[in-house]
Amino acid sequence: MKTTMKTLVAAVAMVCVSSFAQAQSSTTLQDLLQKVKQEGSVQSNVNQQREAEFRKDRADKQGMLRQAQADLRAEEARGDRLAKQFAANEQTLVDKEIELDTAQGDLGEMFGVVRQASADAFGRISTSIVSAQYPGRDAFLAEMSKDSKGLPNIKELRELWVSLQTEMTASGQVEKFETDVLNLDGGKEKQTVLRIGSFNLIGEQGYLVYNDEDNSVQPLGRQPDGFQVSTTQDILNASASAGFIPVYVDPSRGAILNLFKQKATMMERYHAGGPVGYTITVMLAIGLLVGLYKFLTLSAVGAKMKSQLKNIDQPNVKNPLGRILTVYQANKAADVETLELKLDEAILRELPSVDRGINLIKIFAAIAPLLGLLGTVLGMIETFQQITLFGTGDPRIMAGSISMALVTTAQGIIAALPLILVHSIVAAKAKSIVHILDEQTAGFIATSAESEKA
């Protein structure tokens, strides 16, 4: 109210000032009075209107406050009801859990058995090669083997039974099916694959393996020996009415086949010999080449000498016997001792060409085992050095040195055996040629001696 009075006074003052300003321009005081009355009436109406609006707003605010207080009381009452209902539900849950445990009885034990059986079946079926023919079987078992509070229903138990029965039935069958097989270049190719129970997969490349991580079929990293792989192709290409076909099967479900990946090939074993093994190989090659060369040349000389024996009266200087015959005919008139010396000299000139290279083969045959022994000693020295540095905890560290020790010994013996055989053959050839020369020379001397006595 006090604020309204201040507002009214201010309005009156403003009217007075305004009136005063207008009075100067008014012609009479009557006009001024009339204007003051009009202004006061207008201002009074405005103030009354504003006051009415203020009172109305005040009434509305009080109504909203009363409504908010009523809503608060209603929500507090609702909260109390919900708290009581929550407590009642908690007790109901406890009662129901007790009732469920009582109702389950022996079913709880069956629940654990089913989960355990599902986990075992999942581990076996997911890695089985049967899954290459029937993919996706492990998805259901993966869900069954997970921890869950719910009991398995009849449908899930039946599917578990079917999965186990399918695996057992398929493990006793030999079937062909079409599937994608990874190539060595990383691509895929549709092939006909033969499954032998749950043991092996056979394809065009030989034995195949099943990778359960990406559900792919791929060739074995390294195939077994050729005679074993050939049996796989026999059974792969056989007809249904072919009867019994022998084939090599890995009963360990691929464990033995995977060992072939670690098995060293002949070339890997050869290279394990290192520089010593390479030296033995070079000696063997040189010895065999020399032996082959001497065998061919001595055989040619022997053939020419046999032809010369058939024609003694016409010596040919292109063979040792012909050259000796030439010496005999040139010294036929000399005495026996001189003729013998001349013929012996001629034979001595022929011996180097006959025996050349034979002793080299013999030397290589003797050195090869010694080099093998040297490689053995070097390998054992390196083995003991590795034992000193790393201990004996990991035998694979010493495998390379031991391989060198054993391989070089075998290489030395393997090289010596054919070299000894070649040396024997070539030496026998040379000895037969020298024997013919000695025999013919002795005959010439005997003939000359008989002529002198006559």
Coordinates of C-alpha atoms in Angstrom, one line a residue:
M1 CA 0.0 0.0 0.0
K2 CA 2.8 2.3 0.8
T3 CA 4.4 1.6 -2.5
T4 CA 1.1 2.5 -4.2
M5 CA 1.0 5.9 -2.4
K6 CA 4.6 6.6 -3.5
T7 CA 3.6 5.8 -7.1
L8 CA 0.6 8.0 -6.8
V9 CA 2.6 11.0 -5.5
A10 CA 5.1 10.6 -8.2
A11 CA 2.4 10.6 -10.8
V12 CA 0.8 13.7 -9.3
A13 CA 4.2 15.4 -9.4
M14 CA 4.7 14.5 -13.0
V15 CA 1.2 15.8 -13.8
C16 CA 2.0 19.0 -12.0
V17 CA 5.2 19.4 -13.9
S18 CA 3.5 18.6 -17.1
S19 CA 0.7 20.9 -16.3
F20 CA 3.0 23.6 -15.4
A21 CA 4.7 23.2 -18.8
Q22 CA 1.4 23.2 -20.5
A23 CA 0.1 26.2 -18.5
Q24 CA 2.6 28.4 -20.2
S25 CA 1.1 27.4 -23.5
S26 CA -2.5 27.4 -22.3
T27 CA -4.5 30.5 -22.8
T28 CA -6.5 30.1 -19.7
L29 CA -6.3 28.4 -16.2
Q30 CA -9.6 26.7 -17.0
D31 CA -7.9 24.6 -19.7
L32 CA -5.1 23.7 -17.3
L33 CA -7.5 22.5 -14.6
Q34 CA -9.4 20.4 -17.0
K35 CA -6.3 18.7 -18.2
V36 CA -5.1 18.0 -14.7
K37 CA -8.4 16.3 -13.9
Q38 CA -8.3 14.1 -17.0
E39 CA -4.7 13.0 -16.3
G40 CA -5.5 12.1 -12.7
S41 CA -8.5 10.0 -13.8
V42 CA -6.4 8.1 -16.3
Q43 CA -3.6 7.4 -13.9
S44 CA -6.1 6.2 -11.2
N45 CA -7.5 3.7 -13.6
V46 CA -4.1 2.3 -14.5
N47 CA -3.1 1.9 -10.9
Q48 CA -6.3 0.1 -10.1
Q49 CA -5.8 -2.3 -13.0
R50 CA -2.2 -3.1 -12.0
E51 CA -3.3 -3.7 -8.4
A52 CA -5.9 -6.1 -9.5
E53 CA -3.4 -8.0 -11.5
F54 CA -1.0 -8.2 -8.6
R55 CA -3.7 -9.7 -6.3
K56 CA -4.7 -12.2 -9.0
D57 CA -1.0 -13.4 -9.4
R58 CA -0.7 -13.8 -5.6
A59 CA -3.8 -16.0 -5.5
D60 CA -2.4 -18.2 -8.3
K61 CA 0.9 -18.6 -6.6
Q62 CA -0.7 -19.7 -3.4
G63 CA -2.8 -22.3 -5.3
M64 CA 0.4 -23.7 -7.0
L65 CA 2.0 -24.0 -3.6
R66 CA -0.9 -25.9 -2.2
Q67 CA -0.9 -28.2 -5.2
A68 CA 2.9 -28.9 -4.9
Q69 CA 2.5 -29.7 -1.2
A70 CA -0.3 -32.1 -2.0
D71 CA 1.8 -33.8 -4.7
L72 CA 4.7 -34.2 -2.3
R73 CA 2.5 -35.9 0.3
A74 CA 1.2 -38.2 -2.4
E75 CA 4.7 -39.2 -3.5
E76 CA 5.9 -39.8 0.0
A77 CA 2.9 -42.1 0.6
R78 CA 3.7 -43.9 -2.7
G79 CA 7.3 -44.3 -1.7
D80 CA 6.2 -45.9 1.6
R81 CA 4.0 -48.3 -0.3
L82 CA 6.8 -49.3 -2.8
A83 CA 9.2 -49.9 0.1
K84 CA 6.8 -52.2 1.7
Q85 CA 6.2 -54.0 -1.6
F86 CA 10.0 -54.3 -2.3
A87 CA 10.5 -55.9 1.1
A88 CA 7.6 -58.2 0.5
N89 CA 9.1 -59.2 -2.9
E90 CA 12.5 -59.8 -1.4
Q91 CA 11.0 -62.3 1.0
T92 CA 9.0 -63.9 -1.8
L93 CA 12.2 -64.4 -3.8
V94 CA 13.9 -66.0 -0.8
D95 CA 10.9 -68.3 -0.3
K96 CA 10.8 -69.2 -4.1
E97 CA 14.6 -70.0 -4.1
I98 CA 14.1 -72.3 -1.2
E99 CA 11.1 -73.9 -2.9
L100 CA 13.1 -74.3 -6.1
D101 CA 16.0 -76.0 -4.4
T102 CA 13.5 -78.3 -2.7
A103 CA 11.8 -79.1 -6.0
Q104 CA 15.0 -79.7 -7.9
G105 CA 16.3 -82.4 -5.6
D106 CA 18.5 -84.7 -7.7
L107 CA 18.0 -82.5 -10.8
G108 CA 20.8 -80.2 -9.5
E109 CA 23.3 -83.0 -9.8
M110 CA 22.0 -83.8 -13.3
F111 CA 22.4 -80.2 -14.2
G112 CA 26.2 -80.4 -13.3
V113 CA 26.6 -83.6 -15.2
V114 CA 24.9 -82.2 -18.3
R115 CA 27.2 -79.1 -18.3
Q116 CA 30.3 -81.2 -17.8
A117 CA 29.2 -83.6 -20.6
S118 CA 28.5 -80.7 -22.9
A119 CA 32.0 -79.2 -22.2
D120 CA 33.7 -82.5 -22.9
A121 CA 31.7 -83.0 -26.0
F122 CA 32.4 -79.5 -27.2
G123 CA 36.2 -80.0 -26.8
R124 CA 36.1 -83.3 -28.7
I125 CA 33.6 -82.4 -31.5
S126 CA 35.1 -78.9 -32.2
T127 CA 38.5 -80.5 -33.0
S128 CA 37.1 -83.6 -34.7
I129 CA 37.6 -84.0 -38.5
V130 CA 33.9 -85.0 -38.7
S131 CA 33.2 -81.2 -38.2
A132 CA 34.8 -80.7 -41.6
Q133 CA 31.9 -82.6 -43.1
Y134 CA 29.2 -81.3 -40.7
P135 CA 30.2 -77.8 -39.7
G136 CA 28.5 -75.8 -37.0
R137 CA 27.8 -78.6 -34.6
D138 CA 29.9 -77.0 -31.8
A139 CA 27.8 -73.8 -31.6
F140 CA 25.0 -75.5 -29.5
L141 CA 27.5 -77.3 -27.3
A142 CA 29.4 -74.0 -26.7
E143 CA 26.2 -72.5 -25.3
M144 CA 25.4 -75.6 -23.3
S145 CA 28.8 -75.8 -21.7
K146 CA 28.6 -72.2 -20.4
D147 CA 27.7 -71.4 -16.9
S148 CA 24.0 -70.8 -16.6
K149 CA 21.5 -70.8 -13.7
G150 CA 18.7 -72.4 -15.8
L151 CA 18.2 -76.1 -16.0
P152 CA 18.5 -77.7 -19.5
N153 CA 15.1 -78.5 -21.0
I154 CA 14.1 -81.7 -22.9
K155 CA 15.0 -80.1 -26.3
E156 CA 18.5 -79.3 -25.2
L157 CA 19.1 -82.7 -23.7
R158 CA 17.9 -84.3 -26.9
E159 CA 20.2 -82.2 -29.1
L160 CA 23.1 -83.1 -26.8
W161 CA 22.2 -86.8 -27.3
V162 CA 22.0 -86.3 -31.1
S163 CA 25.4 -84.6 -31.2
L164 CA 27.1 -87.4 -29.3
Q165 CA 25.4 -90.1 -31.3
T166 CA 26.3 -88.4 -34.6
E167 CA 30.0 -88.2 -33.6
M168 CA 30.0 -91.9 -32.6
T169 CA 28.3 -93.0 -35.8
A170 CA 30.5 -90.9 -38.0
S171 CA 33.6 -92.2 -36.4
G172 CA 32.9 -95.7 -37.8
Q173 CA 32.2 -94.6 -41.4
V174 CA 34.3 -93.9 -44.5
E175 CA 32.6 -91.2 -46.6
K176 CA 33.4 -88.8 -49.4
F177 CA 32.2 -85.2 -49.4
E178 CA 32.8 -81.9 -51.2
T179 CA 34.6 -79.1 -49.3
D180 CA 37.0 -76.2 -49.8
V181 CA 40.6 -77.1 -49.4
L182 CA 43.3 -74.5 -49.0
N183 CA 46.1 -74.5 -51.5
L184 CA 49.8 -73.8 -50.8
D185 CA 49.4 -70.3 -52.4
G186 CA 46.6 -69.4 -50.0
G187 CA 43.7 -69.8 -52.3
K188 CA 40.8 -72.3 -52.0
E189 CA 39.7 -75.1 -54.3
K190 CA 36.6 -77.3 -54.2
Q191 CA 37.8 -80.9 -53.8
T192 CA 36.4 -84.3 -53.1
V193 CA 37.7 -85.3 -49.7
L194 CA 37.6 -88.8 -48.2
R195 CA 37.1 -89.1 -44.4
I196 CA 38.2 -92.2 -42.7
G197 CA 36.2 -92.3 -39.5
S198 CA 37.4 -89.6 -37.1
F199 CA 41.1 -90.4 -37.9
N200 CA 42.2 -88.9 -41.2
L201 CA 41.2 -86.8 -44.1
I202 CA 42.5 -87.6 -47.6
G203 CA 42.6 -85.4 -50.6
E204 CA 44.4 -85.0 -53.9
Q205 CA 47.5 -83.7 -52.1
G206 CA 47.6 -86.7 -49.8
Y207 CA 46.8 -86.4 -46.1
L208 CA 44.8 -83.3 -45.0
V209 CA 44.4 -81.7 -41.6
Y210 CA 41.4 -79.9 -40.1
N211 CA 42.0 -76.5 -38.5
D212 CA 39.3 -76.0 -35.9
E213 CA 40.3 -72.3 -35.4
D214 CA 38.9 -71.2 -38.7
N215 CA 37.1 -74.4 -39.7
S216 CA 39.3 -75.0 -42.8
V217 CA 40.8 -78.1 -44.4
Q218 CA 44.4 -77.8 -45.6
P219 CA 47.2 -80.1 -46.8
L220 CA 49.6 -81.6 -44.3
G221 CA 52.7 -79.4 -44.0
R222 CA 54.9 -82.3 -45.0
Q223 CA 53.6 -85.5 -46.4
P224 CA 54.9 -88.9 -45.2
D225 CA 57.0 -91.2 -47.4
G226 CA 55.8 -91.8 -51.0
F227 CA 54.7 -95.4 -50.5
Q228 CA 52.4 -94.2 -47.7
V229 CA 50.9 -91.3 -49.7
S230 CA 50.3 -93.7 -52.7
T231 CA 47.9 -95.8 -50.6
T232 CA 45.8 -92.7 -49.9
Q233 CA 45.4 -92.1 -53.7
D234 CA 44.4 -95.7 -54.2
I235 CA 41.5 -95.5 -51.7
L236 CA 40.5 -92.0 -52.9
N237 CA 40.2 -93.1 -56.5
A238 CA 38.6 -96.5 -55.7
S239 CA 35.0 -97.2 -56.4
A240 CA 32.4 -98.2 -53.8
S241 CA 32.6 -101.8 -54.9
A242 CA 36.4 -102.1 -54.9
G243 CA 36.4 -104.2 -51.8
F244 CA 39.2 -104.0 -49.2
I245 CA 42.0 -101.4 -50.0
P246 CA 45.0 -101.1 -47.7
V247 CA 45.8 -97.6 -46.5
Y248 CA 47.9 -96.1 -43.8
V249 CA 45.8 -94.5 -41.0
D250 CA 47.0 -92.4 -38.1
P251 CA 45.1 -93.8 -35.1
S252 CA 46.2 -90.8 -33.0
R253 CA 43.9 -88.4 -34.9
G254 CA 46.8 -86.6 -36.6
A255 CA 49.4 -86.5 -33.8
I256 CA 51.7 -88.9 -35.7
L257 CA 51.2 -87.1 -39.0
N258 CA 52.1 -83.8 -37.4
L259 CA 55.4 -85.4 -36.3
F260 CA 56.3 -85.7 -40.0
K261 CA 56.5 -81.9 -40.1
Q262 CA 59.5 -82.1 -37.7
K263 CA 61.1 -85.1 -39.4
A264 CA 64.2 -84.1 -41.3
T265 CA 64.4 -85.0 -45.0
M266 CA 67.4 -86.5 -46.6
M267 CA 68.6 -83.1 -47.9
E268 CA 68.3 -81.6 -44.4
R269 CA 70.3 -84.4 -43.0
Y270 CA 72.9 -84.0 -45.7
H271 CA 73.3 -80.3 -45.0
A272 CA 73.6 -81.0 -41.3
G273 CA 77.1 -82.3 -42.0
G274 CA 78.3 -78.8 -42.8
P275 CA 81.6 -78.1 -44.5
V276 CA 83.1 -81.5 -43.5
G277 CA 80.1 -83.2 -45.2
Y278 CA 80.5 -81.1 -48.3
T279 CA 84.2 -81.9 -48.5
I280 CA 83.4 -85.7 -48.3
T281 CA 80.9 -85.2 -51.1
V282 CA 83.5 -83.5 -53.3
M283 CA 86.0 -86.3 -52.7
L284 CA 83.4 -88.9 -53.4
A285 CA 82.4 -87.2 -56.7
I286 CA 86.0 -86.8 -57.8
G287 CA 86.8 -90.4 -56.9
L288 CA 83.9 -91.7 -58.8
L289 CA 84.6 -89.6 -61.8
V290 CA 88.3 -90.7 -61.8
G291 CA 87.2 -94.3 -61.4
L292 CA 84.7 -94.0 -64.3
Y293 CA 87.3 -92.4 -66.5
K294 CA 89.9 -95.1 -65.7
F295 CA 87.4 -97.9 -66.2
L296 CA 86.5 -96.6 -69.6
T297 CA 90.1 -96.0 -70.7
L298 CA 91.4 -99.3 -69.4
S299 CA 88.5 -101.1 -71.0
A300 CA 89.4 -99.5 -74.3
V301 CA 93.1 -100.4 -73.9
G302 CA 92.1 -104.0 -73.0
A303 CA 90.0 -104.2 -76.1
K304 CA 92.8 -102.9 -78.3
M305 CA 95.3 -105.4 -76.7
K306 CA 92.9 -108.3 -77.4
S307 CA 92.8 -107.2 -81.0
Q308 CA 96.6 -107.0 -81.0
L309 CA 96.9 -110.6 -79.6
K310 CA 95.1 -111.8 -82.7
N311 CA 97.6 -110.1 -85.0
I312 CA 101.0 -110.4 -83.3
D313 CA 103.0 -110.0 -86.6
Q314 CA 101.6 -106.5 -87.2
P315 CA 102.2 -104.4 -84.1
N316 CA 100.2 -101.2 -83.5
V317 CA 101.8 -98.4 -81.5
K318 CA 98.4 -97.2 -80.3
N319 CA 98.2 -99.8 -77.6
P320 CA 100.8 -100.9 -75.0
L321 CA 101.1 -104.4 -76.3
G322 CA 101.8 -103.1 -79.8
R323 CA 104.5 -100.8 -78.5
I324 CA 106.1 -103.7 -76.7
L325 CA 106.0 -105.8 -79.8
T326 CA 107.7 -103.0 -81.7
V327 CA 110.5 -103.0 -79.1
Y328 CA 110.8 -106.8 -79.4
Q329 CA 111.0 -106.7 -83.2
A330 CA 113.5 -103.9 -83.1
N331 CA 115.8 -105.9 -80.7
K332 CA 115.0 -109.5 -81.9
A333 CA 118.7 -110.0 -82.9
A334 CA 120.1 -109.0 -79.5
D335 CA 121.0 -111.5 -76.8
V336 CA 118.4 -112.7 -74.3
E337 CA 119.6 -110.4 -71.4
T338 CA 119.6 -107.3 -73.6
L339 CA 116.2 -108.2 -75.0
E340 CA 114.9 -108.8 -71.4
L341 CA 116.2 -105.4 -70.3
K342 CA 114.6 -103.7 -73.3
L343 CA 111.3 -105.3 -72.8
D344 CA 111.3 -104.5 -69.0
E345 CA 112.1 -100.9 -69.9
A346 CA 109.2 -100.8 -72.3
I347 CA 106.8 -102.2 -69.7
L348 CA 108.0 -99.7 -67.1
R349 CA 107.1 -96.9 -69.6
E350 CA 103.6 -98.3 -69.9
L351 CA 102.9 -98.7 -66.2
P352 CA 102.5 -95.0 -65.3
S353 CA 99.7 -94.5 -67.9
V354 CA 98.0 -97.7 -66.8
D355 CA 98.2 -97.0 -63.0
R356 CA 97.6 -93.2 -63.2
G357 CA 94.7 -92.1 -61.0
I358 CA 94.1 -95.5 -59.3
N359 CA 96.0 -94.5 -56.2
L360 CA 94.0 -91.3 -56.0
I361 CA 90.8 -93.3 -55.6
K362 CA 92.5 -95.4 -52.9
I363 CA 93.6 -92.2 -51.1
F364 CA 90.1 -90.7 -51.2
A365 CA 88.6 -94.0 -49.9
A366 CA 91.0 -93.8 -46.9
I367 CA 90.5 -90.1 -46.2
A368 CA 86.7 -90.1 -46.3
P369 CA 86.2 -92.0 -43.0
L370 CA 88.9 -89.9 -41.4
L371 CA 87.0 -86.7 -42.4
G372 CA 83.9 -88.3 -41.0
L373 CA 85.7 -88.8 -37.7
L374 CA 86.9 -85.2 -37.9
G375 CA 83.3 -84.0 -38.3
T376 CA 82.3 -86.2 -35.3
V377 CA 85.0 -84.7 -33.1
L378 CA 84.1 -81.1 -34.2
G379 CA 80.4 -81.8 -33.5
M380 CA 81.1 -83.2 -30.0
I381 CA 83.4 -80.2 -29.3
E382 CA 80.6 -77.8 -30.2
T383 CA 78.1 -79.9 -28.2
F384 CA 80.2 -79.6 -25.1
Q385 CA 80.6 -75.8 -25.7
Q386 CA 76.8 -75.4 -25.8
I387 CA 76.4 -77.5 -22.7
T388 CA 78.9 -75.2 -20.9
L389 CA 77.0 -72.1 -22.1
F390 CA 73.3 -73.2 -21.8
G391 CA 73.3 -76.4 -19.7
T392 CA 71.4 -79.5 -20.5
G393 CA 67.9 -78.2 -19.9
D394 CA 66.9 -78.0 -23.6
P395 CA 68.3 -80.9 -25.7
R396 CA 67.2 -79.1 -28.9
I397 CA 70.1 -76.6 -28.5
M398 CA 72.5 -79.5 -28.9
A399 CA 70.6 -81.2 -31.7
G400 CA 72.5 -79.4 -34.5
S401 CA 76.0 -80.3 -33.2
I402 CA 75.0 -83.9 -32.5
S403 CA 73.5 -84.2 -36.0
M404 CA 76.8 -82.9 -37.5
A405 CA 78.7 -85.5 -35.4
L406 CA 76.6 -88.4 -36.6
V407 CA 76.0 -87.3 -40.2
T408 CA 79.6 -86.7 -41.0
T409 CA 80.5 -90.2 -39.7
A410 CA 77.8 -91.7 -41.9
Q411 CA 78.9 -89.6 -44.9
G412 CA 82.5 -90.7 -44.5
I413 CA 81.5 -94.4 -44.4
I414 CA 79.1 -94.0 -47.3
A415 CA 81.7 -92.3 -49.4
A416 CA 84.4 -94.9 -48.5
L417 CA 82.4 -97.9 -49.5
P418 CA 81.8 -97.1 -53.2
L419 CA 85.3 -95.7 -53.5
I420 CA 86.8 -98.9 -52.3
L421 CA 84.6 -100.9 -54.7
V422 CA 85.6 -98.7 -57.6
H423 CA 89.2 -98.9 -56.7
S424 CA 89.0 -102.7 -56.6
I425 CA 87.4 -102.8 -60.0
V426 CA 89.8 -100.3 -61.7
A427 CA 92.8 -101.9 -60.0
A428 CA 91.8 -105.3 -61.3
K429 CA 91.4 -103.9 -64.8
A430 CA 94.9 -102.4 -64.6
K431 CA 96.4 -105.5 -63.2
S432 CA 94.9 -107.6 -66.0
I433 CA 96.5 -105.3 -68.6
V434 CA 99.9 -105.5 -66.8
H435 CA 99.5 -109.3 -66.5
I436 CA 99.0 -109.5 -70.3
L437 CA 102.1 -107.4 -70.9
D438 CA 104.2 -109.5 -68.5
E439 CA 102.9 -112.7 -70.0
Q440 CA 103.7 -111.6 -73.6
T441 CA 107.1 -110.3 -72.6
A442 CA 108.0 -113.6 -70.9
G443 CA 106.9 -115.4 -74.1
F444 CA 109.1 -113.2 -76.2
I445 CA 112.1 -113.8 -74.0
A446 CA 111.5 -117.5 -74.0
T447 CA 111.2 -117.6 -77.8
S448 CA 114.5 -115.6 -78.1
A449 CA 116.3 -117.9 -75.7
E450 CA 115.1 -121.0 -77.6
S451 CA 116.4 -119.4 -80.8
E452 CA 119.9 -118.9 -79.4
K453 CA 120.1 -122.5 -78.1
A454 CA 119.2 -123.7 -81.5

